[in-house]
Amino acid sequence: MWKGRFSKDTSSLVQQFGESISYDWRLFPHDIAGSIAHARAQLKVGLLTAEEFSQIENGLMEILGDIEAGKFEFKTSLEDIHMNIEAELTKRIGAAGAKLHTARSRNDQVATDTRLYTRTEIDGLLAAITGLQKALLDRAEKYAATVIPGYTHLQRGQPVTAGHHFLAYVEMLERDKSRLADARKRLNISPLGSGALAGSTINLDRHAIAEELGFDGVTHNSMDAIADRDYIAEVLFVISLCGVHLSRLSEDLILWCTAEFAFASLSDAHTTGSSLMPQKKNPDVCELTRGKTGRLVGNLMNLLVAVKGLPLTYNRDLQEDKPPLFDSVDTLNLILAVNTEMISAMELREENCKAAASDPMLLATDLADYLVKKGVPFRHAHELVGKAVAQAIATKTPLDQLDLPAIDPAYGSDAKDVFSLETALAARTNPGAPSIANVTAEIARWKAALT
């Protein structure tokens, strides 16, 4: 494509070093859509005849069919998907194919293709995240009233329900969807027509091209349009954060599946055994999710480091934007799919949950609240309950079986009434709190929202 300027063929090592067709081939539907829209704009200004446009459009659609059918031969010598398609088109239809690249550069071509690809993948990720939310919602509904300890510092804190716990992840995933939707809005601007960096003296209707490709508008600065990879960084960040959320869910489930917690049981279909220890049932999906999150974060760092020192506008370093993007999209899609399946089949061991939640220490804060309602300042109430807890530990007496009035007269004879899980949960009626009524209402709200 630059034989007019160079007198020697490109070294085979340079071809191997510089090719991107091994991974950017997946841009083919977007490259073809962009080329057809570009050709239509050429037709409108008289750069192509109706016959030439028809040849280009039909030729590109034939190439699309061949690629989808696995009949297309990608050539490393042509570097990337753009030149592979253009060269094959010219080979098939002749001179008309050679006109296609008029008024565009590979720089704005790849920028357009990558935005189209990213937009499509965001739509897929939004659907996949919703699928996982529905699986979590299903478990939340099934275990809406199953009481479990809530933890801080991985120490038992206060009682919650499993339904409330699962809904926490539904909330996190909804924020991920919101961020992806925001990123989609920002990236949905067409750079096609920006040329290599300064547009072209041949002015095509950029707005018509953008409309045909489903963009909301066109970029306003040709240099920024070519150099911009913010949208990829933004999407990689959201993907990384979604991975972090799923990694935290994985850690919860890993703990819940241990013999020490024994709150949850995963299906045999979503666990593995040991090559040595016959009794083992390992939560590998959770562990791999946790591990692959590091890969997602690494891909974000990969891109940020690649672009951090680049002057305007295009530099070949930007070819390295696509491997982390493609890998993160593929990885998160697989994580979402397998976790959706696993969560849907997961069961809780409700007797074990009940036994753990029956620890009267979980209601120590409720006991302090009881004192506050009797007029005791909270800090003093905190101290009094702390003394009761210390005595319970020292005497190996359950907190709810202590003679509380003997510890301090601030405790009344009704202090023991605090130690009722049903009463404790029912009292947590503030918005966002884990009363069963609140959890049930939230489940209904999410069901309506996710339909």
Coordinates of C-alpha atoms in Angstrom, one line a residue:
M1 CA 0.0 0.0 0.0
W2 CA 3.1 2.2 0.2
K3 CA 5.1 0.7 -2.6
G4 CA 5.3 4.1 -4.4
R5 CA 7.5 5.5 -1.6
F6 CA 9.6 2.4 -0.7
S7 CA 12.1 0.5 -2.9
K8 CA 12.5 -2.6 -0.7
D9 CA 9.9 -5.1 0.5
T10 CA 9.0 -5.1 4.1
S11 CA 11.2 -7.5 6.1
S12 CA 9.3 -10.7 7.0
L13 CA 10.3 -10.1 10.6
V14 CA 8.8 -6.6 10.5
Q15 CA 5.6 -8.1 9.0
Q16 CA 5.5 -10.6 11.8
F17 CA 6.2 -7.9 14.4
G18 CA 3.7 -5.4 13.0
E19 CA 0.7 -7.5 11.9
S20 CA -2.6 -7.3 13.8
I21 CA -4.7 -9.5 11.6
S22 CA -4.3 -12.3 14.0
Y23 CA -6.6 -10.5 16.4
D24 CA -8.2 -7.5 14.7
W25 CA -9.9 -9.9 12.2
R26 CA -12.9 -9.8 14.5
L27 CA -13.6 -6.2 13.4
F28 CA -14.7 -7.4 10.0
P29 CA -18.4 -6.7 10.2
H30 CA -17.8 -3.2 11.5
D31 CA -15.1 -2.5 8.9
I32 CA -17.5 -3.6 6.1
A33 CA -20.4 -1.6 7.5
G34 CA -18.1 1.5 7.7
S35 CA -16.8 1.0 4.2
I36 CA -20.3 0.7 2.7
A37 CA -21.4 3.9 4.5
H38 CA -18.2 5.6 3.3
A39 CA -18.8 4.5 -0.3
R40 CA -22.3 5.7 -0.2
A41 CA -21.0 9.2 0.8
Q42 CA -18.6 9.0 -2.1
L43 CA -21.5 8.2 -4.4
K44 CA -23.4 11.3 -3.2
V45 CA -20.5 13.6 -4.2
G46 CA -19.9 11.9 -7.5
L47 CA -16.6 10.1 -6.6
L48 CA -18.3 6.9 -7.5
T49 CA -20.9 6.0 -10.2
A50 CA -24.0 4.1 -9.2
E51 CA -22.5 1.0 -10.9
E52 CA -19.2 1.4 -9.0
F53 CA -21.1 1.8 -5.7
S54 CA -23.1 -1.3 -6.4
Q55 CA -20.0 -3.3 -7.2
I56 CA -18.4 -2.1 -3.9
E57 CA -21.4 -2.9 -1.8
N58 CA -22.1 -6.3 -3.4
G59 CA -18.4 -7.2 -3.2
L60 CA -18.2 -6.2 0.5
M61 CA -21.3 -8.2 1.3
E62 CA -19.8 -11.2 -0.5
I63 CA -16.6 -10.9 1.5
L64 CA -18.7 -10.6 4.7
G65 CA -20.5 -13.9 3.8
D66 CA -17.2 -15.6 3.1
I67 CA -15.6 -14.5 6.4
E68 CA -18.7 -15.6 8.4
A69 CA -18.6 -19.0 6.6
G70 CA -14.9 -19.4 7.3
K71 CA -13.9 -19.3 3.7
F72 CA -11.8 -16.1 3.7
E73 CA -8.0 -16.3 3.8
F74 CA -6.4 -13.6 6.0
K75 CA -2.9 -12.6 4.9
T76 CA -0.3 -11.5 7.4
S77 CA 1.5 -9.6 4.6
L78 CA -1.5 -7.2 4.5
E79 CA -1.1 -6.4 8.2
D80 CA -4.7 -5.8 9.3
I81 CA -8.4 -6.4 8.7
H82 CA -8.7 -3.2 6.8
M83 CA -6.2 -4.0 4.1
N84 CA -7.2 -7.6 3.9
I85 CA -10.7 -6.6 3.0
E86 CA -9.8 -3.8 0.7
A87 CA -7.2 -5.9 -1.2
E88 CA -9.7 -8.7 -1.6
L89 CA -12.4 -6.3 -2.8
T90 CA -10.1 -4.8 -5.4
K91 CA -9.1 -8.3 -6.5
R92 CA -12.7 -9.2 -7.0
I93 CA -14.2 -6.1 -8.6
G94 CA -11.2 -4.3 -10.0
A95 CA -10.8 -0.5 -10.3
A96 CA -13.8 0.4 -8.3
G97 CA -12.3 -1.3 -5.2
A98 CA -9.2 0.9 -5.5
K99 CA -11.4 4.0 -5.2
L100 CA -12.9 3.0 -1.8
H101 CA -10.1 4.5 0.3
T102 CA -10.5 8.0 -1.2
A103 CA -10.9 10.6 1.6
R104 CA -10.2 8.3 4.5
S105 CA -7.2 6.9 6.3
R106 CA -6.6 3.7 8.2
N107 CA -6.4 5.9 11.2
D108 CA -10.0 7.1 11.1
Q109 CA -11.1 3.7 9.7
V110 CA -9.7 1.8 12.7
A111 CA -11.0 4.4 15.1
T112 CA -14.5 4.0 13.6
D113 CA -14.4 0.2 13.6
T114 CA -13.2 0.0 17.2
R115 CA -16.0 2.3 18.3
L116 CA -18.6 0.2 16.5
Y117 CA -17.1 -3.0 18.0
T118 CA -17.0 -1.6 21.5
R119 CA -20.6 -0.3 21.2
T120 CA -21.8 -3.8 20.1
E121 CA -20.0 -5.5 22.9
I122 CA -21.3 -3.1 25.5
D123 CA -24.8 -4.1 24.4
G124 CA -23.9 -7.7 24.9
L125 CA -22.3 -7.1 28.3
L126 CA -25.4 -5.2 29.5
A127 CA -27.6 -8.2 28.6
A128 CA -25.2 -10.7 30.3
I129 CA -25.0 -8.6 33.5
T130 CA -28.8 -8.5 33.6
G131 CA -28.8 -12.3 33.3
L132 CA -26.6 -12.6 36.4
Q133 CA -28.7 -10.1 38.3
K134 CA -31.7 -12.2 37.6
A135 CA -30.0 -15.3 38.9
L136 CA -29.0 -13.4 42.1
L137 CA -32.5 -12.1 42.4
D138 CA -33.9 -15.6 42.1
R139 CA -31.6 -16.7 45.0
A140 CA -32.6 -13.6 47.0
E141 CA -36.3 -14.5 46.6
K142 CA -35.7 -18.1 47.6
Y143 CA -33.7 -17.1 50.7
A144 CA -35.4 -13.8 51.5
A145 CA -36.1 -14.8 55.1
T146 CA -33.0 -17.0 55.7
V147 CA -31.1 -15.2 58.5
I148 CA -27.3 -15.2 58.3
P149 CA -24.6 -13.3 60.2
G150 CA -23.5 -10.1 58.5
Y151 CA -19.7 -9.6 58.8
T152 CA -17.2 -6.8 59.2
H153 CA -13.5 -7.6 59.4
L154 CA -14.7 -11.1 58.6
Q155 CA -16.0 -11.2 62.2
R156 CA -19.7 -11.7 62.9
G157 CA -21.4 -8.4 63.3
Q158 CA -25.2 -8.2 63.0
P159 CA -28.0 -10.3 61.6
V160 CA -29.1 -9.9 58.0
T161 CA -30.9 -12.2 55.5
A162 CA -29.3 -14.1 52.7
G163 CA -31.8 -12.3 50.4
H164 CA -30.4 -8.9 51.5
H165 CA -26.8 -10.2 51.0
F166 CA -27.6 -11.3 47.4
L167 CA -29.4 -8.0 46.6
A168 CA -26.2 -6.1 47.6
Y169 CA -24.5 -7.7 44.5
V170 CA -27.5 -6.9 42.3
E171 CA -27.0 -3.2 43.3
M172 CA -23.3 -3.4 42.4
L173 CA -24.0 -4.9 39.0
E174 CA -26.6 -2.2 38.3
R175 CA -23.9 0.4 38.8
D176 CA -21.7 -1.4 36.4
K177 CA -24.5 -1.4 33.8
S178 CA -25.0 2.3 34.4
R179 CA -21.3 3.0 33.8
L180 CA -21.3 0.9 30.7
A181 CA -24.3 2.8 29.4
D182 CA -22.6 6.1 30.1
A183 CA -19.5 5.0 28.3
R184 CA -21.6 3.9 25.3
K185 CA -23.1 7.4 25.1
R186 CA -19.6 9.0 25.0
L187 CA -18.1 6.6 22.5
N188 CA -21.1 6.8 20.1
I189 CA -19.6 9.6 18.0
S190 CA -18.2 9.0 14.6
P191 CA -14.5 9.8 13.8
L192 CA -14.8 8.8 10.2
G193 CA -13.8 11.7 8.0
S194 CA -11.0 12.8 10.2
G195 CA -8.5 11.2 7.8
A196 CA -5.0 10.6 9.0
L197 CA -5.2 13.6 11.4
A198 CA -6.4 16.7 9.4
G199 CA -9.5 15.5 7.5
S200 CA -9.4 15.7 3.7
T201 CA -9.8 18.2 0.9
I202 CA -12.4 15.9 -0.4
N203 CA -15.4 16.6 1.8
L204 CA -17.9 13.8 2.4
D205 CA -21.1 14.1 4.4
R206 CA -19.8 13.0 7.8
H207 CA -23.2 13.4 9.4
A208 CA -24.9 11.1 6.9
I209 CA -22.2 8.5 7.4
A210 CA -22.6 8.8 11.1
E211 CA -26.4 8.4 10.9
E212 CA -26.1 5.3 8.7
L213 CA -23.7 3.7 11.2
G214 CA -26.0 4.5 14.1
F215 CA -23.7 7.2 15.7
D216 CA -25.3 10.1 17.6
G217 CA -23.0 12.7 15.9
V218 CA -19.5 13.3 14.6
T219 CA -16.3 14.3 16.4
H220 CA -15.3 18.0 16.3
N221 CA -11.6 17.8 16.3
S222 CA -9.8 15.6 13.7
M223 CA -6.6 15.3 15.8
D224 CA -8.5 14.2 19.0
A225 CA -10.7 11.9 17.0
I226 CA -7.6 10.0 15.7
A227 CA -5.7 9.9 19.0
D228 CA -8.6 9.3 21.3
R229 CA -8.7 6.0 23.2
D230 CA -10.5 7.3 26.2
Y231 CA -13.5 5.2 25.5
I232 CA -11.5 2.0 25.5
A233 CA -9.9 3.0 28.8
E234 CA -13.3 3.8 30.2
V235 CA -14.8 0.5 29.2
L236 CA -11.8 -1.4 30.4
F237 CA -12.2 0.3 33.8
V238 CA -15.9 -0.6 34.0
I239 CA -15.1 -4.2 33.0
S240 CA -12.3 -4.3 35.7
L241 CA -14.7 -2.9 38.3
C242 CA -17.4 -5.4 37.4
G243 CA -14.7 -8.1 37.7
V244 CA -13.8 -6.8 41.2
H245 CA -17.5 -7.0 42.2
L246 CA -17.7 -10.6 41.0
S247 CA -14.4 -11.4 42.7
R248 CA -15.9 -10.2 46.0
L249 CA -19.0 -12.3 45.4
S250 CA -16.7 -15.2 44.7
E251 CA -14.8 -14.7 47.9
D252 CA -18.1 -14.7 49.8
L253 CA -19.1 -18.0 48.2
I254 CA -15.7 -19.6 48.7
L255 CA -16.0 -18.9 52.4
W256 CA -19.6 -20.0 52.5
C257 CA -18.7 -23.3 51.0
T258 CA -16.0 -24.1 53.5
A259 CA -16.7 -26.7 56.2
E260 CA -16.1 -23.9 58.7
F261 CA -18.9 -21.7 57.4
A262 CA -21.0 -24.4 55.6
F263 CA -23.6 -21.9 54.5
A264 CA -23.7 -22.8 50.8
S265 CA -23.5 -25.8 48.5
L266 CA -22.5 -25.4 44.8
S267 CA -23.7 -27.9 42.2
D268 CA -21.3 -30.7 41.2
A269 CA -21.6 -29.3 37.7
H270 CA -19.8 -26.1 38.9
T271 CA -17.1 -27.6 41.1
T272 CA -14.1 -29.8 40.7
G273 CA -12.5 -32.6 42.6
S274 CA -8.9 -33.3 43.6
S275 CA -6.5 -35.7 41.7
L276 CA -5.3 -36.9 45.1
M277 CA -7.9 -36.3 47.8
P278 CA -11.2 -38.1 47.0
Q279 CA -13.3 -36.0 49.4
K280 CA -12.6 -32.6 47.9
K281 CA -15.2 -30.4 46.2
N282 CA -13.5 -27.3 45.1
P283 CA -15.2 -24.0 44.1
D284 CA -13.0 -23.5 41.0
V285 CA -15.5 -21.2 39.2
C286 CA -15.2 -18.8 42.2
E287 CA -11.5 -19.1 42.4
L288 CA -11.0 -18.6 38.6
T289 CA -13.3 -15.6 38.7
R290 CA -11.2 -14.1 41.5
G291 CA -8.0 -14.8 39.5
K292 CA -9.2 -13.6 36.2
T293 CA -10.1 -10.3 37.8
G294 CA -6.4 -9.6 38.0
R295 CA -6.2 -10.1 34.2
L296 CA -9.0 -7.6 33.7
V297 CA -7.2 -5.0 35.8
G298 CA -4.0 -5.8 34.0
N299 CA -5.6 -5.1 30.7
L300 CA -6.7 -1.7 31.9
M301 CA -3.1 -1.0 33.0
N302 CA -1.8 -2.2 29.7
L303 CA -3.8 0.3 27.7
L304 CA -3.1 3.2 30.1
V305 CA 0.6 2.6 29.9
A306 CA 0.5 2.3 26.1
V307 CA -1.1 5.7 25.6
K308 CA 0.3 7.7 28.5
G309 CA 3.3 9.2 26.6
L310 CA 2.0 9.5 23.1
P311 CA 2.1 12.8 21.2
L312 CA -0.8 13.7 18.9
T313 CA -2.0 12.1 16.8
Y314 CA -1.6 8.5 15.6
N315 CA 1.3 6.4 16.8
R316 CA 1.7 2.7 16.1
D317 CA 1.6 2.0 19.8
L318 CA -2.2 2.5 19.5
Q319 CA -2.3 -0.9 17.6
E320 CA -1.9 -2.3 21.1
D321 CA -5.3 -1.0 22.2
K322 CA -7.2 -3.9 20.8
P323 CA -5.7 -7.0 22.5
P324 CA -6.6 -5.8 26.0
L325 CA -10.0 -4.7 24.8
F326 CA -10.8 -8.0 23.1
D327 CA -9.4 -10.1 25.9
S328 CA -11.4 -8.2 28.6
V329 CA -14.6 -8.4 26.7
D330 CA -14.2 -12.1 26.1
T331 CA -13.1 -12.8 29.7
L332 CA -15.9 -10.9 31.3
N333 CA -18.5 -12.5 29.0
L334 CA -17.3 -15.9 30.1
I335 CA -17.2 -14.9 33.7
L336 CA -20.8 -13.6 33.6
A337 CA -22.1 -16.7 31.8
V338 CA -20.5 -19.3 34.1
N339 CA -21.4 -17.4 37.3
T340 CA -25.0 -17.0 36.1
E341 CA -25.2 -20.7 35.6
M342 CA -23.5 -21.5 39.0
I343 CA -25.6 -19.0 41.0
S344 CA -28.8 -20.4 39.5
A345 CA -28.0 -23.9 40.8
M346 CA -26.5 -22.9 44.2
E347 CA -28.3 -23.9 47.4
L348 CA -28.0 -22.6 50.9
R349 CA -27.7 -24.9 53.9
E350 CA -30.4 -23.2 55.9
E351 CA -29.9 -25.1 59.1
N352 CA -26.3 -24.1 59.3
C353 CA -27.3 -20.5 58.5
K354 CA -29.8 -20.5 61.3
A355 CA -27.3 -22.0 63.7
A356 CA -24.8 -19.3 62.9
A357 CA -27.3 -16.5 63.1
S358 CA -28.5 -17.7 66.5
D359 CA -25.3 -16.4 68.1
P360 CA -26.7 -13.9 70.7
M361 CA -23.5 -11.8 70.2
L362 CA -25.0 -10.7 66.9
L363 CA -27.6 -8.7 68.9
A364 CA -25.1 -6.8 71.1
T365 CA -25.7 -3.6 69.2
D366 CA -29.5 -4.1 69.6
L367 CA -28.9 -4.4 73.3
A368 CA -27.1 -1.0 73.3
D369 CA -30.0 0.4 71.3
Y370 CA -32.3 -0.9 74.0
L371 CA -30.4 1.0 76.6
V372 CA -30.4 4.2 74.5
K373 CA -34.2 4.0 74.3
K374 CA -34.2 4.0 78.1
G375 CA -32.3 7.2 78.1
V376 CA -28.7 6.0 78.5
P377 CA -26.2 7.9 76.3
F378 CA -24.9 5.7 73.5
R379 CA -21.3 5.8 74.6
H380 CA -22.2 4.7 78.1
A381 CA -24.6 2.1 76.7
H382 CA -21.8 0.8 74.4
E383 CA -19.6 0.5 77.6
L384 CA -22.3 -1.4 79.5
V385 CA -22.8 -3.9 76.7
G386 CA -19.1 -4.3 76.3
K387 CA -18.9 -5.3 80.0
A388 CA -21.7 -7.8 79.5
V389 CA -19.9 -9.3 76.5
A390 CA -16.6 -9.5 78.5
Q391 CA -18.5 -11.3 81.3
A392 CA -20.2 -13.7 78.8
I393 CA -16.8 -14.6 77.4
A394 CA -15.1 -14.9 80.8
T395 CA -17.8 -17.1 82.2
K396 CA -18.6 -19.0 79.0
T397 CA -22.2 -17.9 79.4
P398 CA -24.3 -17.0 76.3
L399 CA -25.0 -13.3 76.3
D400 CA -28.7 -13.8 76.3
Q401 CA -28.5 -15.9 79.5
L402 CA -26.6 -13.4 81.7
D403 CA -28.3 -11.7 84.6
L404 CA -28.1 -8.3 82.9
P405 CA -29.7 -6.2 85.7
A406 CA -27.0 -7.6 88.1
I407 CA -24.4 -6.1 85.8
D408 CA -26.0 -2.7 85.8
P409 CA -29.4 -1.4 87.0
A410 CA -29.8 0.3 83.6
Y411 CA -30.9 -3.0 82.3
G412 CA -34.5 -3.9 83.0
S413 CA -36.1 -7.2 83.3
D414 CA -37.2 -6.9 79.7
A415 CA -33.6 -6.7 78.4
K416 CA -33.7 -10.4 77.4
D417 CA -36.5 -9.6 75.0
V418 CA -33.9 -8.0 72.7
F419 CA -32.5 -11.5 71.9
S420 CA -35.1 -12.4 69.3
L421 CA -33.9 -12.5 65.7
E422 CA -37.5 -12.0 64.4
T423 CA -37.9 -8.8 66.5
A424 CA -34.4 -7.6 65.6
L425 CA -35.0 -7.9 61.9
A426 CA -38.5 -6.6 62.0
A427 CA -37.3 -3.5 63.7
R428 CA -34.9 -2.7 60.8
T429 CA -37.5 -0.9 58.7
N430 CA -35.5 2.1 57.5
P431 CA -34.9 2.2 53.7
G432 CA -32.0 0.0 52.9
A433 CA -32.2 -2.0 56.1
P434 CA -32.6 -5.8 56.0
S435 CA -36.0 -6.4 57.5
I436 CA -37.8 -9.2 55.7
A437 CA -40.5 -6.7 54.6
N438 CA -37.8 -4.5 53.1
V439 CA -36.1 -7.4 51.3
T440 CA -39.4 -8.6 49.9
A441 CA -40.2 -5.1 48.6
E442 CA -36.8 -4.8 47.1
I443 CA -37.2 -8.1 45.3
A444 CA -40.5 -6.9 43.8
R445 CA -38.8 -3.7 42.7
W446 CA -35.9 -5.5 41.1
K447 CA -38.3 -7.9 39.4
A448 CA -40.1 -5.0 37.7
A449 CA -36.8 -3.3 36.9
L450 CA -35.1 -6.3 35.2
T451 CA -38.0 -7.5 33.1

